[in-house]
Every structure is written in structure tokens, then in C-alpha cells.
mmCIF file of C-alpha atoms in Angstrom:
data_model
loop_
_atom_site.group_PDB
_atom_site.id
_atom_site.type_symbol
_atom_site.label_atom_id
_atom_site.label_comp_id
_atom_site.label_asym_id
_atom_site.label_seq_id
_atom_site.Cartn_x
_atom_site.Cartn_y
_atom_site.Cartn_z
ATOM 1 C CA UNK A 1 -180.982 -103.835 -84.008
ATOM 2 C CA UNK A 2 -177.668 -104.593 -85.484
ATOM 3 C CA UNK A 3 -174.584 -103.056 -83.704
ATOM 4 C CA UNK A 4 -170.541 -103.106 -85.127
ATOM 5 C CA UNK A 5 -167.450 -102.817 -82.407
ATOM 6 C CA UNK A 6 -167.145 -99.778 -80.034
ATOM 7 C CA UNK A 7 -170.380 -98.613 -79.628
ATOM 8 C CA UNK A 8 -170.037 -94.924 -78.348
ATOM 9 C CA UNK A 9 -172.436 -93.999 -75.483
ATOM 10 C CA UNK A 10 -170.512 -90.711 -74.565
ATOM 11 C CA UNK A 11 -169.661 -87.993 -77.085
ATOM 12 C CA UNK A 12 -167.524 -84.904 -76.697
ATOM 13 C CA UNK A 13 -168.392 -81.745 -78.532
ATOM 14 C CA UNK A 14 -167.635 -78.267 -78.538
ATOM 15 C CA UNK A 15 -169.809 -75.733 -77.771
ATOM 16 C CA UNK A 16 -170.308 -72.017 -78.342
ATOM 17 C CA UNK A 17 -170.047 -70.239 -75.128
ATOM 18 C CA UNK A 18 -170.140 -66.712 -75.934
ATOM 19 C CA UNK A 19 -170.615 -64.902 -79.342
ATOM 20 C CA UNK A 20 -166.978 -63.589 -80.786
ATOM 21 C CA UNK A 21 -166.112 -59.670 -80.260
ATOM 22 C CA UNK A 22 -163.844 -59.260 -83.528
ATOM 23 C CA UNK A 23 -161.393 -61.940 -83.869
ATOM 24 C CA UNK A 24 -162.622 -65.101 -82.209
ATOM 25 C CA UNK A 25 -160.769 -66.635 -79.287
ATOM 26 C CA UNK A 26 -160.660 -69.847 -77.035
ATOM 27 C CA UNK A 27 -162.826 -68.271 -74.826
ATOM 28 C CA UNK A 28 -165.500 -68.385 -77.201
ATOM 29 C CA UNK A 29 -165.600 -71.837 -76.946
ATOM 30 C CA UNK A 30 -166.232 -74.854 -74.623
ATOM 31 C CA UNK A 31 -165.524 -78.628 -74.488
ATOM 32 C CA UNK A 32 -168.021 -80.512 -73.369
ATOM 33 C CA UNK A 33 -169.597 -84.502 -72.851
ATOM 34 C CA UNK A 34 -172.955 -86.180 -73.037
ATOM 35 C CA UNK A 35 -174.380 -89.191 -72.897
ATOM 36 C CA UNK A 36 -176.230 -90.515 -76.092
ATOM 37 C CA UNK A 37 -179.371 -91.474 -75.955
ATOM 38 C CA UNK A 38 -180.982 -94.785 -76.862
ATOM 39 C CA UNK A 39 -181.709 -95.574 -80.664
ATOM 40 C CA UNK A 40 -185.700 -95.351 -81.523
ATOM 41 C CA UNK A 41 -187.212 -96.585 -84.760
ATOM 42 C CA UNK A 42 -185.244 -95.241 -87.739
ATOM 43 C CA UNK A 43 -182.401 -93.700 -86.114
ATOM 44 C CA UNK A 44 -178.895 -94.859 -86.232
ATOM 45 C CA UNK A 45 -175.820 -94.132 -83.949
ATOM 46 C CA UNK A 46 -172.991 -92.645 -85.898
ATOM 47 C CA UNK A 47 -168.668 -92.084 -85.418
ATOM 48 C CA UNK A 48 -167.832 -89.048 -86.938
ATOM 49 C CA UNK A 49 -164.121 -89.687 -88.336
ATOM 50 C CA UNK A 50 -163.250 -86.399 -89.864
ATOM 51 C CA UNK A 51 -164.996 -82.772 -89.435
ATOM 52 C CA UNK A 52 -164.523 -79.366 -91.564
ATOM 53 C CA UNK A 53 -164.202 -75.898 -90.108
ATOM 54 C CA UNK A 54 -165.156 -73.368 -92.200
ATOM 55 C CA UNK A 55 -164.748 -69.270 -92.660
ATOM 56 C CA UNK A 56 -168.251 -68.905 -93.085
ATOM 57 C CA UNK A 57 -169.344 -70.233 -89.593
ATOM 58 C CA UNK A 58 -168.097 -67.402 -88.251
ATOM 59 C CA UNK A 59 -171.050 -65.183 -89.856
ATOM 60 C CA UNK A 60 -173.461 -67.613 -87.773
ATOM 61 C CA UNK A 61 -171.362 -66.524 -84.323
ATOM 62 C CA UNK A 62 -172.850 -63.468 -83.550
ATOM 63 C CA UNK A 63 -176.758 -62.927 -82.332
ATOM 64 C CA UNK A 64 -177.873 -60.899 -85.674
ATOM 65 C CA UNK A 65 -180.504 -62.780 -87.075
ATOM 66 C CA UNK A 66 -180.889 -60.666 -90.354
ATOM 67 C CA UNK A 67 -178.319 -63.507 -92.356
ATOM 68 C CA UNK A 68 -179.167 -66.086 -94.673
ATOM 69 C CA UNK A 69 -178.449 -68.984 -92.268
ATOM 70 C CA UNK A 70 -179.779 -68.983 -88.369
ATOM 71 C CA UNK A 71 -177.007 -68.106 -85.790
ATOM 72 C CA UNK A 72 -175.224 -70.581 -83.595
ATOM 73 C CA UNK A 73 -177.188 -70.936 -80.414
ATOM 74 C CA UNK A 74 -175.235 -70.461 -77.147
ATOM 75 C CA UNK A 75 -174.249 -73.828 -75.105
ATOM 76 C CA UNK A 76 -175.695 -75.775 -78.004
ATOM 77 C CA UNK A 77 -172.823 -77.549 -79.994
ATOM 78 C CA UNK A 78 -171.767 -75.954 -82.954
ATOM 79 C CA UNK A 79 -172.789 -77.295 -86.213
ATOM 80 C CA UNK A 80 -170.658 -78.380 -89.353
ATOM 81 C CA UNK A 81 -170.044 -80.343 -92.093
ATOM 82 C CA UNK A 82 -168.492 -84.163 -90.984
ATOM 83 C CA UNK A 83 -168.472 -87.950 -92.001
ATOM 84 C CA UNK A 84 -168.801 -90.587 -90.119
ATOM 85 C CA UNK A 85 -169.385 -93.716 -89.734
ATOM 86 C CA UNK A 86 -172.779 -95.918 -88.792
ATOM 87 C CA UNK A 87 -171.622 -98.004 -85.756
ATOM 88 C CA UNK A 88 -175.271 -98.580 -84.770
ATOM 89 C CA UNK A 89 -178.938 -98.885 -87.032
ATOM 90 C CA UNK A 90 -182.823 -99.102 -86.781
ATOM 91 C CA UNK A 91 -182.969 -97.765 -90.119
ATOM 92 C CA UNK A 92 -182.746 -100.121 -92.999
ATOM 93 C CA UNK A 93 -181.214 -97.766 -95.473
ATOM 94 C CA UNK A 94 -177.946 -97.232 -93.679
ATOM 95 C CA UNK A 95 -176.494 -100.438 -92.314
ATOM 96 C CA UNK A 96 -173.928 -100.306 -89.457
ATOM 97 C CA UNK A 97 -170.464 -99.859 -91.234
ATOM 98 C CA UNK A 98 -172.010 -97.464 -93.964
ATOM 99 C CA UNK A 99 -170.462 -94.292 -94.605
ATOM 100 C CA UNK A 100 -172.018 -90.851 -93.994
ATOM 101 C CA UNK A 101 -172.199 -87.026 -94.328
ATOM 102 C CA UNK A 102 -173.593 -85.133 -92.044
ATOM 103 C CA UNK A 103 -174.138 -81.270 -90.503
ATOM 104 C CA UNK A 104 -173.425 -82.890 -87.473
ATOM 105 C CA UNK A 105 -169.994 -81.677 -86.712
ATOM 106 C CA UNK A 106 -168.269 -80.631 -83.702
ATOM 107 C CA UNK A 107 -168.755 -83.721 -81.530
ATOM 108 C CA UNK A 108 -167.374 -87.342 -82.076
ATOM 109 C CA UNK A 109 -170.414 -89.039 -82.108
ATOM 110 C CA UNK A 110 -174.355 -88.261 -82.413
ATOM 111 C CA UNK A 111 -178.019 -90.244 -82.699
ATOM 112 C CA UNK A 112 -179.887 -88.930 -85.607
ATOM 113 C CA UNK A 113 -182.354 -90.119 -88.360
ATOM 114 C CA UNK A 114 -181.578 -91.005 -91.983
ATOM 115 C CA UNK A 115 -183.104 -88.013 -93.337
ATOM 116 C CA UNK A 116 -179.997 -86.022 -92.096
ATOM 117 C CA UNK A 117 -177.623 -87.993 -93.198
ATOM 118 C CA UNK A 118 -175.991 -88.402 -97.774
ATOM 119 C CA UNK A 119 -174.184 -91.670 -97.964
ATOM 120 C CA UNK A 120 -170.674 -91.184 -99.305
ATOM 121 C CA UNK A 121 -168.142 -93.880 -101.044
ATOM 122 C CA UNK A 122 -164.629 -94.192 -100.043
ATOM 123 C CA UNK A 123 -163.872 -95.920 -103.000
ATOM 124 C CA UNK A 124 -164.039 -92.537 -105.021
ATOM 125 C CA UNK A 125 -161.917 -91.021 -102.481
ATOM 126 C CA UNK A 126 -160.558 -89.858 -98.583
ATOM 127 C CA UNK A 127 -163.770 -89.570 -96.647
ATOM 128 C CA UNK A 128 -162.004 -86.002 -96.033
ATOM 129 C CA UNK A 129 -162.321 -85.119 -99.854
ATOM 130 C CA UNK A 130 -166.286 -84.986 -99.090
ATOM 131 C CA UNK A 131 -165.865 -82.224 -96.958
ATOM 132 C CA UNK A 132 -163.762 -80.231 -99.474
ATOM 133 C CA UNK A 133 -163.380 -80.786 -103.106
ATOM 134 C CA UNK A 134 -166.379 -83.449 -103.284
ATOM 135 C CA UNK A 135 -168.631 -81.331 -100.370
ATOM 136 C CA UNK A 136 -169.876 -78.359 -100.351
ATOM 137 C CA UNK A 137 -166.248 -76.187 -100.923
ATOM 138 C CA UNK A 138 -166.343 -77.904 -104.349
ATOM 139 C CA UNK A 139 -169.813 -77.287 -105.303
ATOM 140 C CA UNK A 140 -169.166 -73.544 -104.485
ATOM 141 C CA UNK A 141 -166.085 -73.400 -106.589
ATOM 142 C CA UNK A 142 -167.364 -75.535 -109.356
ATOM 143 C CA UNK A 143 -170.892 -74.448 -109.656
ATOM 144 C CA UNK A 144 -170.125 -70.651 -108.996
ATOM 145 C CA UNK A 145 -167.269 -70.605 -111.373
ATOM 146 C CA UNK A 146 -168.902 -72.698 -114.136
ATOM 147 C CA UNK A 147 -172.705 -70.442 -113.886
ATOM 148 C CA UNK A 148 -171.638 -67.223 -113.409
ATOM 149 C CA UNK A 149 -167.988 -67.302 -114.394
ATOM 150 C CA UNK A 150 -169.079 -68.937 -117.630
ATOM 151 C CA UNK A 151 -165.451 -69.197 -118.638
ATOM 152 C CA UNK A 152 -164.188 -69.867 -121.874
ATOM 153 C CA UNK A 153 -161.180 -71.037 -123.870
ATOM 154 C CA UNK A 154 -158.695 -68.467 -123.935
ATOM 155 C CA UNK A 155 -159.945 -66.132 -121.182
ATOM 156 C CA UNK A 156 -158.113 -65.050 -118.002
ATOM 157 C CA UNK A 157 -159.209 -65.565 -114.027
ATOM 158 C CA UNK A 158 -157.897 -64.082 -111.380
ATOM 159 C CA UNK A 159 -158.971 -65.940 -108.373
ATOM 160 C CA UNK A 160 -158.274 -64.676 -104.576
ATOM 161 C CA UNK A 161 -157.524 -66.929 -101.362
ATOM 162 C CA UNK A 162 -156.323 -69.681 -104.305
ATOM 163 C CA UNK A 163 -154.878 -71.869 -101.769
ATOM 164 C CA UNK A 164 -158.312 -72.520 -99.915
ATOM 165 C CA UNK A 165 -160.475 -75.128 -100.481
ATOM 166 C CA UNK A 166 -162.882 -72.934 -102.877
ATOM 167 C CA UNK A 167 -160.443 -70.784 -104.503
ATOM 168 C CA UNK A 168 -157.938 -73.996 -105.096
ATOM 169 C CA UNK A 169 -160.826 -75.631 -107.363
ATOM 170 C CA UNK A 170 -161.590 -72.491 -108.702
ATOM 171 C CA UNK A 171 -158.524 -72.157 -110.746
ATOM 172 C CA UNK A 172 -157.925 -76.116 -111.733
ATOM 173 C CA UNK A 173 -161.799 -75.906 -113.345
ATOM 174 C CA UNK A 174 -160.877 -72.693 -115.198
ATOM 175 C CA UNK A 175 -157.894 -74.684 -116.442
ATOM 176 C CA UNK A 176 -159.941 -77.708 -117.344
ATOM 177 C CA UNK A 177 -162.047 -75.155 -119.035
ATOM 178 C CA UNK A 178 -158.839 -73.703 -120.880
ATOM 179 C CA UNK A 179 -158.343 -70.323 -119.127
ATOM 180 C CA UNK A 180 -155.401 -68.666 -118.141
ATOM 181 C CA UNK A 181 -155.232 -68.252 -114.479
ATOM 182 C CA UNK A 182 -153.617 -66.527 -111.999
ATOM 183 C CA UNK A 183 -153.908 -66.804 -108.269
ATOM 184 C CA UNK A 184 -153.116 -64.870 -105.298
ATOM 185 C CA UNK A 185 -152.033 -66.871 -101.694
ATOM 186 C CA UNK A 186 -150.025 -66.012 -98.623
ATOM 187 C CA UNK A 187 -146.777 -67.454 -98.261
ATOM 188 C CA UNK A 188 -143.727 -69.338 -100.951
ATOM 189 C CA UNK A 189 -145.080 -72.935 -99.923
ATOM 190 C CA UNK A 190 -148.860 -72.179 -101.188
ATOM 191 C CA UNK A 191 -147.242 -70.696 -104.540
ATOM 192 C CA UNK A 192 -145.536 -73.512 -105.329
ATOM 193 C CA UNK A 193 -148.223 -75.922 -104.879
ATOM 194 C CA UNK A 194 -150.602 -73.875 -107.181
ATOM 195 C CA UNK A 195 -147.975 -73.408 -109.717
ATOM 196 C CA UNK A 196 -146.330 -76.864 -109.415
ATOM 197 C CA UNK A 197 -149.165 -79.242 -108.016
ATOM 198 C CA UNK A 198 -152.305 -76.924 -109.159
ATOM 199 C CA UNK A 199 -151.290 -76.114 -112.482
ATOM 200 C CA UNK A 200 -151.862 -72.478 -112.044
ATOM 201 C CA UNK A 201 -150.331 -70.190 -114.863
ATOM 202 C CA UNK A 202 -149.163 -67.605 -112.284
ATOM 203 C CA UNK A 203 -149.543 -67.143 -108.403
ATOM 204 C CA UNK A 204 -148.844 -63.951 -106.840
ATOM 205 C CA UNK A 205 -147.990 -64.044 -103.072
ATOM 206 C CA UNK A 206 -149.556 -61.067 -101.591
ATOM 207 C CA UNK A 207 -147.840 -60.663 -98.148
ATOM 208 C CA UNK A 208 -144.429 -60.349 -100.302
ATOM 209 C CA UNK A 209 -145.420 -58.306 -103.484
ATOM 210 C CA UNK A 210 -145.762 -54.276 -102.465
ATOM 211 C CA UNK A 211 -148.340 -52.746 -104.888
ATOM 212 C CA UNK A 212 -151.330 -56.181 -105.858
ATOM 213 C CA UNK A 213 -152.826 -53.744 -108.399
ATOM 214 C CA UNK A 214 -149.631 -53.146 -110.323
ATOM 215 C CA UNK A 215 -148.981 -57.077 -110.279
ATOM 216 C CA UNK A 216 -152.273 -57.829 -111.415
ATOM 217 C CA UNK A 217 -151.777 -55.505 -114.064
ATOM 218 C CA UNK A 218 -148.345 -56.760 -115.177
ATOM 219 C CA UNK A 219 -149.697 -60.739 -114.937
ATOM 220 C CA UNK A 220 -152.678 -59.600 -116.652
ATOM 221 C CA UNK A 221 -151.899 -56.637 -119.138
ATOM 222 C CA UNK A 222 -154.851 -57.336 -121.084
ATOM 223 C CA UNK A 223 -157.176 -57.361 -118.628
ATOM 224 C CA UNK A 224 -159.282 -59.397 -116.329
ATOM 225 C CA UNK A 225 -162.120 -61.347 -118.260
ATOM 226 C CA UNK A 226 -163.554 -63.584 -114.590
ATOM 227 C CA UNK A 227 -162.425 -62.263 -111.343
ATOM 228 C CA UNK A 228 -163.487 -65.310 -107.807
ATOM 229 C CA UNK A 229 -163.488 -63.165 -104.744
ATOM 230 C CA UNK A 230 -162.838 -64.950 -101.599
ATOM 231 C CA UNK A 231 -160.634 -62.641 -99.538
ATOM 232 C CA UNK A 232 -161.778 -58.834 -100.788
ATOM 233 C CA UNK A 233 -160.423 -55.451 -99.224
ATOM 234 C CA UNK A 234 -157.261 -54.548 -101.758
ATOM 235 C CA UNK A 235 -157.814 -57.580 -103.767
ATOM 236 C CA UNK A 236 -161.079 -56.381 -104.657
ATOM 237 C CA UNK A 237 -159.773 -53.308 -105.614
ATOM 238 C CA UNK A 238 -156.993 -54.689 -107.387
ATOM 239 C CA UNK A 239 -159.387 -57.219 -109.799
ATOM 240 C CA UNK A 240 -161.346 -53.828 -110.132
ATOM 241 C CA UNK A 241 -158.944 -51.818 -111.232
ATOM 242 C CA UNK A 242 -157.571 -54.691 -113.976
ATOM 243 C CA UNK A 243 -161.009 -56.132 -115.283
ATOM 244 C CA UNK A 244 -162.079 -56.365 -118.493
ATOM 245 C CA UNK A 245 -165.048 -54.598 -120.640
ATOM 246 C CA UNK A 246 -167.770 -56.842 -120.051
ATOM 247 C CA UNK A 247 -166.074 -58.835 -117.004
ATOM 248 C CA UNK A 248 -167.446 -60.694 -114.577
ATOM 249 C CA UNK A 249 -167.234 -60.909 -110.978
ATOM 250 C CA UNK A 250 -168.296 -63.522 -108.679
ATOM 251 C CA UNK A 251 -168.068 -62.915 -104.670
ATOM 252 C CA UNK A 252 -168.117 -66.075 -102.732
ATOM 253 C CA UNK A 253 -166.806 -64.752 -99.788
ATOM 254 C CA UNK A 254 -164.354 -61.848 -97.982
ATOM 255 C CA UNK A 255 -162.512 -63.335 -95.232
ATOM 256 C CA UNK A 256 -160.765 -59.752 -94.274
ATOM 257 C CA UNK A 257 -163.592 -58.332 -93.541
ATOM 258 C CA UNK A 258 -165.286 -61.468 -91.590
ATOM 259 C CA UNK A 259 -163.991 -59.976 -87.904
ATOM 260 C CA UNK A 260 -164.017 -56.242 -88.401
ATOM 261 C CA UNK A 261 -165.262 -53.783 -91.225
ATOM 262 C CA UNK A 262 -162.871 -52.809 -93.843
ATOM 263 C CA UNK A 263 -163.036 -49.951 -96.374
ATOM 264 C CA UNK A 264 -165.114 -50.052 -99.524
ATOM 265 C CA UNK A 265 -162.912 -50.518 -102.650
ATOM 266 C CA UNK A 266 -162.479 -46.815 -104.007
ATOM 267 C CA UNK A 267 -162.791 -47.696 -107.150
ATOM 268 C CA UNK A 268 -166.470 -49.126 -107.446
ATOM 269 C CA UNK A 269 -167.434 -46.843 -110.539
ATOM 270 C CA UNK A 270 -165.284 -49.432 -112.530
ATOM 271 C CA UNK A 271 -168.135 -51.448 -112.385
ATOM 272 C CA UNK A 272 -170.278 -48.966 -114.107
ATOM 273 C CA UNK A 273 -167.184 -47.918 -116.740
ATOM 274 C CA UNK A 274 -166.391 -51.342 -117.678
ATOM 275 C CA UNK A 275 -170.248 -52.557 -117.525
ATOM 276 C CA UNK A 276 -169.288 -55.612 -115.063
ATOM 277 C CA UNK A 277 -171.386 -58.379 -113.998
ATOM 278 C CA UNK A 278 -170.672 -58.661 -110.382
ATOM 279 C CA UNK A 279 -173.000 -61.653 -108.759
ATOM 280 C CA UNK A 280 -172.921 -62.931 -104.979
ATOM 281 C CA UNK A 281 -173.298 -66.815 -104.385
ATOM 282 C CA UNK A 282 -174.404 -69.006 -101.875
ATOM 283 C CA UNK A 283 -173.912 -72.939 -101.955
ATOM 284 C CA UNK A 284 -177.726 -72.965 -101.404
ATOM 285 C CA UNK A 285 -178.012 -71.641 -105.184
ATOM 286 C CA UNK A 286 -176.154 -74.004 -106.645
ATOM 287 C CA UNK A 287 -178.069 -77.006 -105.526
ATOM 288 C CA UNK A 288 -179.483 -77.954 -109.020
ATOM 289 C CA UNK A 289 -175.878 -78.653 -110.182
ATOM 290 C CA UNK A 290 -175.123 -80.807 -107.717
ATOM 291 C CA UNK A 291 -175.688 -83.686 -110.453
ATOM 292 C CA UNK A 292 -173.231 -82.324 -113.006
ATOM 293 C CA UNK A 293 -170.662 -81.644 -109.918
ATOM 294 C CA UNK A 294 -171.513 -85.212 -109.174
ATOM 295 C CA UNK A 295 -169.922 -86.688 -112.724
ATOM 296 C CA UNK A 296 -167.276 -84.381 -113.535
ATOM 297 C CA UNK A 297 -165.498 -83.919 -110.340
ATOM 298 C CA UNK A 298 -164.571 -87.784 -109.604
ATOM 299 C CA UNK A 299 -164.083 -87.958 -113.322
ATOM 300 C CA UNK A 300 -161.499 -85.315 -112.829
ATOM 301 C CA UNK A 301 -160.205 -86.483 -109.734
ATOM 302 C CA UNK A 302 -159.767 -90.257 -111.146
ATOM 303 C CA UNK A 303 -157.830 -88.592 -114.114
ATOM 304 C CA UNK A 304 -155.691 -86.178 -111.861
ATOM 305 C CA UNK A 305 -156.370 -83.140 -113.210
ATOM 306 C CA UNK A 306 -157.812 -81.737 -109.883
ATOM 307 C CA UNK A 307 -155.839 -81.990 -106.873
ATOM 308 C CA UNK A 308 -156.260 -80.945 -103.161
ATOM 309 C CA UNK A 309 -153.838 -79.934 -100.380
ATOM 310 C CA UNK A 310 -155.208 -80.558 -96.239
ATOM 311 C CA UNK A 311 -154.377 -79.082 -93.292
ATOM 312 C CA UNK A 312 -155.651 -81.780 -90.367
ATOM 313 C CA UNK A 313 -155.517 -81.365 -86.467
ATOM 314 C CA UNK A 314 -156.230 -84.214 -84.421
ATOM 315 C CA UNK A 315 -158.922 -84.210 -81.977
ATOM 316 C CA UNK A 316 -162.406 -82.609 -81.193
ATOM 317 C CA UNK A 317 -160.370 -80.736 -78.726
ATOM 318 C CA UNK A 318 -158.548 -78.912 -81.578
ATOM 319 C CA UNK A 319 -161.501 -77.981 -82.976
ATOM 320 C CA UNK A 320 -161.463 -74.191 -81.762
ATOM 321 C CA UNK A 321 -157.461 -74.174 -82.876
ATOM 322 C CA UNK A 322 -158.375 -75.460 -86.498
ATOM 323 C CA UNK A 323 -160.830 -72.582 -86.647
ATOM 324 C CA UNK A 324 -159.032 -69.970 -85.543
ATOM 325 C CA UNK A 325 -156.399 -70.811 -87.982
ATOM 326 C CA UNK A 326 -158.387 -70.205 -90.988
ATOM 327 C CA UNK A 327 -158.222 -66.540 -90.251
ATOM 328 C CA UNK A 328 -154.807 -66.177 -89.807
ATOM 329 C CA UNK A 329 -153.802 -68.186 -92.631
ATOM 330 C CA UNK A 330 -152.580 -71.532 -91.334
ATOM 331 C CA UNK A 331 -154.735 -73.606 -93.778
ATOM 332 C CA UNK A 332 -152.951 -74.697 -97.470
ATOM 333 C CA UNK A 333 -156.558 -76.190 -98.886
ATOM 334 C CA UNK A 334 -159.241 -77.482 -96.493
ATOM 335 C CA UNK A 335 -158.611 -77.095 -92.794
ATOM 336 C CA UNK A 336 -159.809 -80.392 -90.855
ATOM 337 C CA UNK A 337 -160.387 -81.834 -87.677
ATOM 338 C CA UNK A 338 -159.942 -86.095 -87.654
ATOM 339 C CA UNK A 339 -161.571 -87.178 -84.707
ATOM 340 C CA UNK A 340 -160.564 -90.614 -84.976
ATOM 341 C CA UNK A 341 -159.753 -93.891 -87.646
ATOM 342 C CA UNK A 342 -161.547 -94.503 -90.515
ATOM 343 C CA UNK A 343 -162.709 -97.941 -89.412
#
């Protein structure tokens, strides 16, 4: 068995410890250590140096089982997207030193077999760009934008939380694609990367502007021809309200409504009126693309015409903060936990 320098044998992670009421608290959560266990056959040891937190774990806190992924079990560690390094092998197809991703989140170090773990290259880029625009946040964006979107030269998107990870891609393919775009983000700082870093055509910053509709309408006073819902609530009713004849809609997530219930949009007969296409999407749809994701979005990347913003914390300890942050708003592009150097 080959080893490299540090060998872990301990491992902190965090746990669930009770399922969230509404908003989600420290309380919900628990640090915790183990030992790991000895390496069998075709296992390896791995360092996880940077982990994601994302909005959708918090649809796997609660006990319901009627979603399309399994809950979070209670006092198990929680589960997420990470890379890592291998720091120990008895499986000839990832040598210590290689680089890997893994669902194996939420702790700083884990035993596991190669058939959970995708190699990535750090040549391409950060090891934290394969948990955002070259993981799975990418893949949504790019895959759910490009199939159902199906934008063309010319056309406008309006794309909502466009400072996240997804929405962030979102509008730099449509622009790669030749659309207009116009975003809508929280705060000055996140409009003026889109606009100045992003290439966005127009951001709109919705804690400042009074009526969204109205400034939808004056960005847009043609209409709507793609509208990428990540937030929903009023901007749902706003892209409504602006699409349009023939428009199309594609809901990837609504993060307003992912601790209590909001209000249906009012205005759902628009969809009807204007004959829109409106299509949900899950990651696990888009799986089949993950070849043509694969070539264009280095490609893109290596000729800078998409970028990416980060928001890190440092520490497994952190973990819970990082989280909790994504719901008030804290994030500008992927929210990330380092847990410790890349070599």
C-alpha cells in the first residue's frame, strides 16, 4: 500500500442533529470526530481540501420522504459535494496524490472505494471551480439553459439569483449564445460584478428597486423570450407578467420559498395567454450532457469568457455558518468551505 505525508486517522465532520423548523439554525447541527478505519482492498484514504454548501440540501433536512433525493439521516454526517485529495491507496486507479470529487462532504477526511470517487485536473482550474462552474452548479446552468432555454441570437433572458453559482453561468452562456440578458441580485457589489466582470447587459438590484415588475418591463419592453428561475415569489411574478408569446420558463430552484411557504404568483393564467413553456429541472436530467459541458466550459473558461466569483470560510467548523449564509444572501457566486491546503 503506498501512503503520501500526513496520513489522517481522525476526521471531523458535521452532523445533522435535528431536522430545521423554518429557517435553519446552529442548533441543527453538530461537530463531531471519528476515527478512520483501516484501508481494505480497493479503497483509498482521501483529504478533502475544499467542500460546497448548497440551497438545495436544505430540501433533504426535513423527514418527508416524498422528494426526489433521500433525506439527511439524523447523527449521520451530512453529505455534499467536495474534492480532495488521495493521501492513501489500495486501488490502482487513483494513486496517492491524485485529485478527486466526491459526495463526501462535510468532514475533512473519509475511506471510500473508487467507484465514488470522478478524478478532477487542477491544471484546467481551482479544485474549487469543480464544485461550481465545472460541478454540478455548472451543469445545471449550462445544460438547463442550453435544452430547455434553447436560446438564440438576438433573444432576451431574464435570469433570477444571477449572482449564484447557477444563475451567474446562466447569463454568461446566454451571452456566449448572443442573448441579451438581464439579471436580478441583492446588493451594489453583486451588480457590478455581473455588469462589469459578468458581462451582463443589465442587472437589477431587487432589495433597492420598489416595483421588479415595472423594471422588468422597462429593461425588457419587448418582452421576455427565456426566463431562469432560481429565487421565485415576486420574481416569478414579475418574469410572468413581462414574458413573451411563446416564452419559455425554466425553474431550477426557489430559494424564498425553501424555509416557509410563500404565495402563488397571481398571475399564473399568463402561462395559458401567452402559451409558455414552463419546465422544472433537476441536475439528474441533464446527465447525458455532461460530455458537451465537458468541452465547452474549460474552452470557455481558458478563453475568459466565463468567469466566477467565491465566497470561502475556513474550516469544517464553519460549515453550518457557510450554509446558513446562502439564505440570507451572504454568497456573491459559490459559497465554500476550504478545509485545508491544496497539497
Amino acid at each position: 500500500m503506498a501512503s503520501g505525508p500526513r496520513l489522517p486517522t481522525t476526521s471531523r465532520e458535521i452532523r445533522l442533529k435535528r431536522y430545521p423548523k423554518g429557517m435553519p439554525t446552529h442548533d441543527d447541527f453538530e461537530l463531531a470526530e471519528v476515527a478512520l478505519p483501516p484501508l481494505a482492498d480497493g479503497q483509498m484514504t482521501v483529504r478533502n481540501i475544499v467542500m460546497s454548501v448548497d440551497p438545495y440540501m436544505r430540501g433533504r433536512m426535513t423527514g418527508a420522504r416524498d422528494s426526489y433525493v433521500a433525506p439527511f439521516d439524523l447523527g449521520q454526517p451530512l453529505l455534499g459535494h467536495a474534492v480532495g485529495q488521495v493521501m492513501a491507496s489500495r486501488d490502482g486507479a487513483y494513486p496517492v496524490g491524485a485529485y478527486v470529487s466526491s459526495m463526501l462532504g462535510w468532514r475533512e477526511a473519509f475511506v471510500a472505494a473508487g467507484d465514488q470517487l470522478s478524478p478532477v485536473d487542477p491544471k484546467v482550474a481551482p479544485l474549487s471551480a469543480y464544485l461550481g462552474v465545472l460541478g454540478m452548479p455548472g451543469l445545471t446552468a449550462y445544460g438547463g439553459l442550453l435544452r430547455y432555454g434553447q436560446p438564440k441570437r438576438g433573444q432576451t433572458l431574464f435570469v433570477s439569483g444571477a449572482a449564484g453559482a447557477v444563475g451567474s453561468v446562466v447569463g454568461q452562456v446566454a451571452k456566449i449564445k448572443g442573448c441579451r440578458v438581464i439579471g436580478s441580485a441583492g446588493g451594489p457589489e453583486k451588480v457590478k460584478w455581473l455588469t462589469e466582470v459578468a458581462g451582463f447587459d443589465h442587472v437589477i438590484d431587487y432589495k433597492a428597486v420598489g416595483d421588479l415588475t415595472a423594471e422588468v418591463k422597462r429593461l425588457a419592453p419587448d418582452g421576455i423570450d427565456i426566463y431562469f428561475e432560481n429565487v421565485g415569489g415576486a420574481h416569478l411574478e414579475a418574469a410572468l407578467e413581462n414574458m413573451k408569446l411563446h416564452g419559455r420558463i425554466i425553474i431550477c430552484g426557489m430559494i424564498a420559498g425553501y424555509n416557509e411557504r410563500m404565495p402563488g404568483p397571481s398571475n399564473l393564467m399568463r402561462i395559458v395567454r401567452r402559451r409558455l413553456t414552463v419546465q422544472g429541472i433537476l441536475v439528474l436530467d441533464l446527465q447525458d450532457m455532461g460530455p458537451d459541458f465537458e468541452l465547452d466550459m474549460p474552452r470557455w473558461i481558458a478563453e475568459g469568457r466565463v468567469k466566477w466569483q467565491e465566497t470561502v470560510f475556513e474550516g469544517i467548523e464553519k460549515a453550518p455558518d457557510a450554509f446558513l449564509g446562502l439564505f440570507s444572501g451572504r454568497n456573491h457566486g459559490k459559497m465554500v468551505v476550504r478545509l485545508g491546503p491544496d497539497k
